[in-house]
Coordinates of C-alpha atoms in Angstrom, one line a residue:
M1 CA 50.4 151.0 77.1
S2 CA 48.9 153.9 75.0
T3 CA 48.2 154.1 71.4
P4 CA 50.7 155.1 69.0
T5 CA 50.4 158.4 67.3
T6 CA 51.0 158.9 63.7
Q7 CA 54.5 159.0 62.2
A8 CA 53.9 162.7 61.3
E9 CA 52.9 163.6 64.6
S10 CA 56.0 162.0 66.1
V11 CA 58.3 163.8 64.0
A12 CA 56.6 167.3 64.5
Q13 CA 56.9 166.8 68.3
S14 CA 60.6 165.6 68.1
I15 CA 61.3 169.0 66.1
T16 CA 59.4 171.0 68.4
R17 CA 60.9 169.7 71.4
L18 CA 64.5 170.9 70.4
N19 CA 63.6 173.7 68.0
L20 CA 67.0 173.3 66.1
L21 CA 65.9 172.8 62.7
A22 CA 68.5 173.8 60.4
S23 CA 68.0 176.4 57.5
E24 CA 70.5 174.3 55.2
S25 CA 71.1 170.7 55.2
T26 CA 72.1 167.9 53.0
C27 CA 69.4 165.7 54.5
S28 CA 66.0 165.8 53.0
T29 CA 63.0 164.5 55.3
D30 CA 60.8 164.4 52.3
L31 CA 60.8 160.7 51.4
A32 CA 58.7 159.7 48.7
A33 CA 55.5 157.9 49.8
S34 CA 55.8 155.8 46.7
P35 CA 59.4 154.8 46.2
W36 CA 58.8 153.3 42.7
D37 CA 61.8 154.8 41.0
T38 CA 65.2 154.1 42.3
P39 CA 67.3 157.4 42.2
A40 CA 71.0 157.4 41.3
G41 CA 72.0 157.5 44.8
Y42 CA 70.3 156.0 47.9
G43 CA 67.8 158.7 47.6
P44 CA 66.4 161.3 50.2
G45 CA 67.5 160.9 53.8
A46 CA 70.6 160.6 55.6
S47 CA 72.4 158.5 53.1
Q48 CA 71.2 160.6 49.8
D49 CA 74.8 161.6 48.9
D50 CA 76.1 157.9 49.2
A51 CA 76.6 156.4 45.6
I52 CA 75.1 153.0 44.8
P53 CA 78.0 150.7 43.6
A54 CA 77.9 149.6 39.9
G55 CA 76.2 146.3 39.6
Y56 CA 74.0 146.5 42.8
P57 CA 70.6 144.9 42.5
S58 CA 67.9 146.9 41.1
Q59 CA 64.1 146.5 41.7
G60 CA 62.0 145.9 38.4
S61 CA 58.7 147.2 38.0
I62 CA 55.8 145.6 39.8
P63 CA 52.1 145.4 38.6
Q64 CA 50.5 148.8 38.2
Q65 CA 47.9 147.7 40.6
Y66 CA 50.2 148.0 43.6
L67 CA 51.3 151.5 42.5
D68 CA 47.6 152.7 42.2
A69 CA 46.2 151.0 45.3
S70 CA 45.4 153.3 48.3
D71 CA 46.9 152.9 51.6
Q72 CA 43.5 151.1 52.9
E73 CA 43.4 148.7 49.9
L74 CA 47.1 147.7 50.4
D75 CA 46.4 147.2 54.2
E76 CA 43.5 144.9 53.5
R77 CA 45.4 142.9 50.7
I78 CA 48.3 142.4 53.1
A79 CA 46.0 141.3 55.9
A80 CA 44.1 138.8 53.5
A81 CA 47.5 137.3 52.0
K82 CA 49.0 137.0 55.5
E83 CA 46.0 135.1 56.8
T84 CA 45.7 133.0 53.6
L85 CA 49.6 132.1 54.1
G86 CA 49.2 131.4 57.9
E87 CA 52.2 129.8 59.0
R88 CA 53.9 129.0 55.8
V89 CA 55.1 132.7 56.0
V90 CA 56.8 134.5 58.7
I91 CA 57.4 138.3 58.2
L92 CA 60.5 140.0 60.0
G93 CA 60.5 143.7 60.6
H94 CA 63.6 145.7 61.6
H95 CA 63.6 148.3 64.0
Y96 CA 63.9 151.1 61.4
Q97 CA 61.1 150.2 59.1
R98 CA 58.1 152.3 58.8
D99 CA 55.0 151.7 61.1
E100 CA 52.9 150.5 58.3
I101 CA 55.1 147.7 57.7
V102 CA 56.1 147.0 61.3
K103 CA 52.6 146.4 62.3
Y104 CA 52.5 143.2 60.1
A105 CA 55.8 141.9 61.2
D106 CA 55.8 138.5 63.3
Y107 CA 59.0 139.5 64.9
I108 CA 60.6 142.9 65.4
G109 CA 64.2 143.4 66.1
D110 CA 67.7 144.0 64.8
S111 CA 69.1 142.2 62.1
F112 CA 70.6 139.4 63.9
Q113 CA 67.6 138.9 66.2
L114 CA 65.4 138.6 63.2
A115 CA 67.5 136.1 61.5
N116 CA 67.6 134.0 64.6
A117 CA 63.7 134.8 65.0
A118 CA 63.3 133.0 61.6
L119 CA 64.9 129.9 63.0
T120 CA 62.0 129.4 65.5
R121 CA 59.4 129.1 62.6
T122 CA 60.4 125.7 61.4
Q123 CA 57.0 125.3 59.4
A124 CA 57.5 128.4 57.5
E125 CA 58.1 128.0 53.9
S126 CA 59.0 131.6 53.1
I127 CA 60.7 134.3 55.2
V128 CA 59.9 137.6 54.1
F129 CA 62.7 140.1 55.6
C130 CA 61.5 143.7 55.6
G131 CA 64.9 145.2 56.0
V132 CA 67.8 145.6 53.8
H133 CA 69.8 143.3 51.4
F134 CA 72.5 142.0 53.9
M135 CA 70.1 141.1 56.7
A136 CA 68.1 138.9 54.0
E137 CA 71.5 137.4 53.1
T138 CA 72.2 136.5 56.7
A139 CA 68.7 134.9 57.2
D140 CA 69.4 133.0 53.9
I141 CA 72.7 131.6 55.4
L142 CA 71.2 130.6 58.6
S143 CA 67.8 129.2 57.3
R144 CA 67.1 125.8 55.7
D145 CA 67.8 125.2 52.2
D146 CA 64.1 124.7 51.4
Q147 CA 63.2 128.1 53.1
A148 CA 62.9 131.0 50.5
V149 CA 64.1 134.3 52.0
I150 CA 62.4 137.3 50.2
L151 CA 63.4 140.8 50.2
P152 CA 60.2 143.0 49.1
N153 CA 62.3 145.7 47.3
L154 CA 65.8 144.7 45.9
A155 CA 67.0 148.1 45.9
A156 CA 66.9 148.2 49.8
G157 CA 70.6 148.3 50.5
C158 CA 72.8 149.8 53.0
S159 CA 75.5 152.5 52.1
M160 CA 77.9 151.3 54.9
A161 CA 77.8 147.7 54.0
D162 CA 78.8 148.9 50.5
M163 CA 81.8 150.7 51.7
A164 CA 83.6 147.6 52.0
D165 CA 83.6 145.1 49.1
G166 CA 85.2 141.8 48.5
P167 CA 88.0 142.9 46.2
S168 CA 89.0 145.9 48.4
V169 CA 89.1 144.0 51.5
Q170 CA 91.1 141.2 49.8
A171 CA 93.5 143.7 48.7
C172 CA 93.9 145.1 52.0
W173 CA 94.4 141.7 53.6
D174 CA 97.2 140.8 50.9
E175 CA 99.2 143.9 52.0
L176 CA 98.8 143.2 55.7
M177 CA 99.7 139.4 55.1
A178 CA 103.0 140.8 53.2
L179 CA 103.8 143.2 55.7
Y180 CA 103.3 140.7 58.9
A181 CA 104.7 137.9 57.2
D182 CA 107.9 137.8 59.5
E183 CA 105.4 137.9 62.4
D184 CA 103.9 134.9 61.6
A185 CA 107.2 133.0 60.8
D186 CA 108.6 134.0 64.3
A187 CA 105.4 133.8 66.4
A188 CA 106.1 132.3 69.7
D189 CA 102.7 132.9 71.3
G190 CA 100.8 131.0 68.7
K191 CA 98.8 134.1 67.9
A192 CA 98.0 135.1 64.1
A193 CA 99.4 138.5 63.2
V194 CA 95.8 139.8 62.5
I195 CA 92.2 138.4 62.7
P196 CA 89.6 139.9 60.6
V197 CA 86.3 140.9 62.1
T198 CA 83.1 142.1 60.1
Y199 CA 80.3 143.9 61.4
M200 CA 76.9 142.3 60.6
N201 CA 76.3 145.3 58.3
S202 CA 78.2 143.7 55.4
S203 CA 77.9 141.4 52.6
A204 CA 77.8 137.6 52.7
E205 CA 80.9 137.7 50.6
L206 CA 82.8 139.6 53.5
K207 CA 81.2 137.2 56.1
A208 CA 82.8 134.3 54.1
F209 CA 86.1 136.0 53.9
V210 CA 86.3 136.3 57.7
G211 CA 85.0 132.9 58.1
R212 CA 87.9 131.3 55.9
N213 CA 90.6 133.6 57.5
G214 CA 90.1 132.7 61.1
G215 CA 87.7 135.7 61.9
L216 CA 84.2 136.3 62.8
V217 CA 81.0 138.5 62.6
C218 CA 80.1 141.0 65.3
T219 CA 77.0 142.8 66.2
S220 CA 76.7 146.2 68.0
S221 CA 75.7 144.5 71.1
N222 CA 78.5 142.0 71.3
A223 CA 81.4 143.9 69.6
A224 CA 83.5 143.8 72.9
T225 CA 83.2 140.1 73.2
V226 CA 84.1 139.4 69.7
L227 CA 87.2 141.7 69.9
Q228 CA 88.3 140.0 73.0
W229 CA 87.9 136.7 71.2
A230 CA 90.0 138.0 68.4
F231 CA 92.8 139.5 70.6
E232 CA 93.1 135.9 72.3
R233 CA 93.9 134.6 68.9
G234 CA 95.7 137.5 67.2
R235 CA 98.0 140.4 68.0
R236 CA 95.6 142.8 66.2
V237 CA 92.3 143.1 64.5
L238 CA 91.2 144.2 60.9
F239 CA 87.7 145.7 61.6
F240 CA 85.3 146.6 58.8
P241 CA 83.1 148.2 57.5
D242 CA 82.2 150.6 60.3
Q243 CA 85.1 152.6 61.9
H244 CA 82.9 154.0 64.7
L245 CA 81.8 150.9 66.0
G246 CA 85.4 149.5 66.0
R247 CA 86.9 152.5 67.5
N248 CA 84.4 153.2 70.1
T249 CA 84.4 149.7 71.4
A250 CA 88.1 149.2 71.3
K251 CA 88.7 152.4 73.2
A252 CA 86.2 151.4 75.9
M253 CA 88.5 148.2 76.1
G254 CA 91.5 150.4 76.8
V255 CA 93.2 150.4 73.4
P256 CA 94.7 153.6 72.7
L257 CA 93.6 155.8 69.8
E258 CA 97.2 155.7 68.4
Q259 CA 97.0 152.0 67.9
M260 CA 93.8 152.3 65.9
P261 CA 94.9 153.5 62.4
L262 CA 92.4 154.1 59.9
W263 CA 92.5 152.2 56.6
S264 CA 91.6 153.9 53.3
P265 CA 91.1 151.3 50.5
R266 CA 92.3 153.5 47.8
K267 CA 95.7 154.2 49.3
A268 CA 99.0 152.1 49.6
L269 CA 98.9 150.5 53.1
G270 CA 95.7 152.2 53.6
G271 CA 97.4 155.4 53.9
N272 CA 99.4 154.4 56.9
T273 CA 103.3 153.7 57.6
E274 CA 104.6 150.2 58.1
A275 CA 105.3 151.4 61.6
Q276 CA 101.8 152.4 62.2
L277 CA 100.5 149.1 61.2
R278 CA 103.0 147.2 63.0
E279 CA 102.0 149.1 66.3
A280 CA 98.4 148.9 65.6
K281 CA 96.0 146.9 67.8
V282 CA 92.8 147.6 65.7
I283 CA 93.0 148.5 62.1
L284 CA 89.7 150.4 61.3
W285 CA 88.2 150.4 57.8
H286 CA 87.1 153.9 56.4
G287 CA 83.3 153.0 56.6
F288 CA 80.5 154.6 58.3
C289 CA 76.7 154.8 58.7
S290 CA 75.3 157.8 56.9
V291 CA 72.4 158.3 59.8
H292 CA 74.4 157.9 62.8
K293 CA 77.3 160.1 61.5
R294 CA 74.9 163.1 61.6
F295 CA 74.8 163.2 65.3
T296 CA 77.0 165.6 67.1
P297 CA 78.3 166.6 70.4
A298 CA 76.6 170.1 70.0
Q299 CA 73.1 168.3 69.6
I300 CA 73.8 166.8 72.9
A301 CA 74.8 170.0 74.5
K302 CA 71.6 171.7 73.4
A303 CA 69.5 168.7 74.7
R304 CA 71.1 169.1 78.1
E305 CA 70.5 173.0 78.0
T306 CA 66.9 172.5 77.1
F307 CA 66.2 169.4 79.3
P308 CA 68.3 169.5 82.5
G309 CA 68.7 165.9 83.7
V310 CA 68.0 164.4 80.2
R311 CA 69.2 161.0 79.6
V312 CA 71.5 160.6 76.5
I313 CA 71.6 157.1 74.7
V314 CA 73.3 157.1 71.4
H315 CA 74.1 154.0 69.0
P316 CA 77.8 152.8 69.0
E317 CA 77.8 153.6 65.2
C318 CA 77.9 157.4 66.2
P319 CA 81.4 159.4 66.1
M320 CA 83.5 158.9 69.1
E321 CA 83.0 162.5 70.1
V322 CA 79.3 161.8 70.3
V323 CA 79.6 158.4 72.1
D324 CA 82.0 160.3 74.8
A325 CA 79.3 163.1 75.3
A326 CA 76.5 161.0 75.8
D327 CA 75.6 159.1 79.1
E328 CA 75.2 155.8 77.4
A329 CA 75.9 153.9 74.1
G330 CA 74.5 150.6 73.0
S331 CA 72.9 149.1 70.4
T332 CA 69.0 149.1 69.1
E333 CA 68.0 146.4 71.8
Y334 CA 70.2 148.2 74.4
I335 CA 68.2 151.4 73.5
R336 CA 64.8 149.8 73.9
A337 CA 65.6 147.9 77.1
A338 CA 67.0 151.0 78.6
I339 CA 63.7 152.8 78.1
D340 CA 61.6 149.7 79.1
E341 CA 63.4 149.5 82.3
A342 CA 63.1 153.1 83.4
T343 CA 60.9 153.1 86.3
E344 CA 60.4 156.8 86.8
P345 CA 59.2 159.3 84.0
T346 CA 62.4 160.3 82.4
T347 CA 63.5 162.4 79.5
F348 CA 65.5 160.5 76.8
A349 CA 67.5 162.1 73.8
I350 CA 68.1 159.2 71.6
G351 CA 70.9 159.1 68.9
T352 CA 69.5 156.5 66.3
E353 CA 67.4 156.2 63.3
I354 CA 64.0 158.3 63.6
N355 CA 61.5 155.5 63.0
M356 CA 62.6 153.6 66.1
V357 CA 62.7 156.8 68.1
N358 CA 59.2 157.8 67.1
R359 CA 58.0 154.1 67.8
L360 CA 59.5 154.3 71.3
A361 CA 58.1 157.6 72.1
A362 CA 54.6 156.6 71.1
Q363 CA 55.0 153.3 73.1
Y364 CA 56.4 154.9 76.2
R365 CA 54.3 157.9 77.0
Q366 CA 55.1 158.1 80.5
H367 CA 58.6 159.3 79.2
T368 CA 59.6 162.2 77.0
I369 CA 61.6 160.7 74.1
F370 CA 63.1 162.6 71.3
C371 CA 65.8 162.2 68.5
L372 CA 69.0 164.1 68.8
D373 CA 68.9 165.1 65.3
P374 CA 66.4 168.1 64.5
V375 CA 66.6 167.5 60.8
I376 CA 65.0 163.9 61.4
C377 CA 67.2 161.9 59.0
P378 CA 65.7 158.5 58.4
C379 CA 67.4 155.4 56.8
S380 CA 66.4 156.1 53.1
T381 CA 66.7 152.5 52.0
M382 CA 64.6 151.1 54.9
Y383 CA 62.0 153.2 53.5
R384 CA 62.1 151.4 50.1
I385 CA 60.1 148.5 51.7
H386 CA 56.7 150.2 50.8
P387 CA 53.5 148.4 51.5
G388 CA 52.9 148.1 47.9
Y389 CA 56.1 145.8 47.7
L390 CA 55.0 144.0 50.7
A391 CA 51.4 143.1 49.4
W392 CA 53.1 142.2 45.8
V393 CA 55.4 139.4 47.5
L394 CA 52.8 138.1 49.7
E395 CA 50.0 137.8 47.0
E396 CA 52.7 136.1 44.7
L397 CA 53.1 133.5 47.3
V398 CA 49.4 133.0 47.6
A399 CA 49.5 132.3 44.0
G400 CA 52.4 129.9 44.3
R401 CA 55.2 132.1 42.9
V402 CA 58.3 133.2 44.7
V403 CA 59.7 136.6 43.7
N404 CA 62.6 138.5 45.0
R405 CA 64.3 135.6 46.5
I406 CA 67.7 136.2 48.1
T407 CA 70.1 133.4 47.7
V408 CA 73.7 133.3 49.0
P409 CA 76.1 131.7 46.5
A410 CA 77.1 128.1 47.5
D411 CA 80.8 129.0 47.6
Q412 CA 79.9 131.7 50.4
Q413 CA 77.4 129.8 52.4
G414 CA 79.8 127.6 54.5
D415 CA 82.5 130.1 55.4
A416 CA 79.9 132.6 56.2
K417 CA 78.1 130.3 58.5
T418 CA 81.1 129.4 60.3
A419 CA 81.9 133.2 60.9
L420 CA 78.3 133.5 62.2
Q421 CA 78.5 130.4 64.4
R422 CA 81.8 131.7 65.9
M423 CA 80.2 135.1 66.7
L424 CA 77.2 132.9 68.4
A425 CA 79.8 131.0 70.5
A426 CA 81.4 134.4 71.6
R427 CA 78.6 135.3 74.1
P428 CA 78.9 138.3 76.3

């Protein structure tokens, strides 16, 4: 395995390979190296136009010494703190994190892989989750009560997860229950009128909602299995917050598009007619990932023109037209495994977040690997886990203090855990 190049070199190579850099774009690749000030929106990157909801956790100031420290000094302090803490701490790093964070992770993976990985470190007193807020919540739900889950920067959120909130989903549910009341009363097949399914990229509040209403959680790797589980128990599914994962998965299972209405939360019946909702098999919430929404069929066409024989793999959070145009669609783990298992030198065009693509390109030098999107949009909130924040939370642990602890309310813990356990039982 070859030594990874720097992030700057990888990005430059990706842009050069396709030579499609747009002259105008709403996406900025100039993420601040020091994200000490949280902007009004999610900040530079693919989610910069997404507004942060009122009341969202904000990150307070941290000691000036971490703001002033050089990259080398932060590296030394993180390494020293990690060595001092030993097995008392486990650091989890999501695939989309920057390289200078990932190199300190004890485990690297997607959100659910990491939450489960933490469970294998029973001696750890603290779990430092280098990801975003909903991931840390999931780790808290699955971990022991005596383990502290820490998010280095509380402002690291997810715009997609924020597109479905508790009151809006409850209002949708109430409308659907009223519409389908006669179905439940006359049911002969024993099935519920609708089963709620939430993507892992959602708040603990919504995981608890599906848990107490007979539903469960899904990931991008087991969405089809989860939908099958739901169809065995209900006539239709309410799927949130990501419309694209729901649509792509259900379409691959043979559900017609006309039976997948989109629910817009600010409209009566979600902007649908009663007839549309009665005929529905999957009701899709109007949510999306700002990074994956950027990928287009035109980018795939250009990749094929530039690199005949290119193998195009995209994440199922991409729009349906992109998934249809690609050779394959799969989770972050699917993408990693596909590249790892390729025995001959191959050109891969990947449709997912740039940090992961760059890391794969550096790790698998026998292949040509580039990001489909020439503007190179990262997940801006993942970038908020800066080494300064990681150094701060680790050194606080050394001093015997826990900062930035993520705690899911007790009234959500049980139902959310039920939803996650149902997901675990629904194996592909």
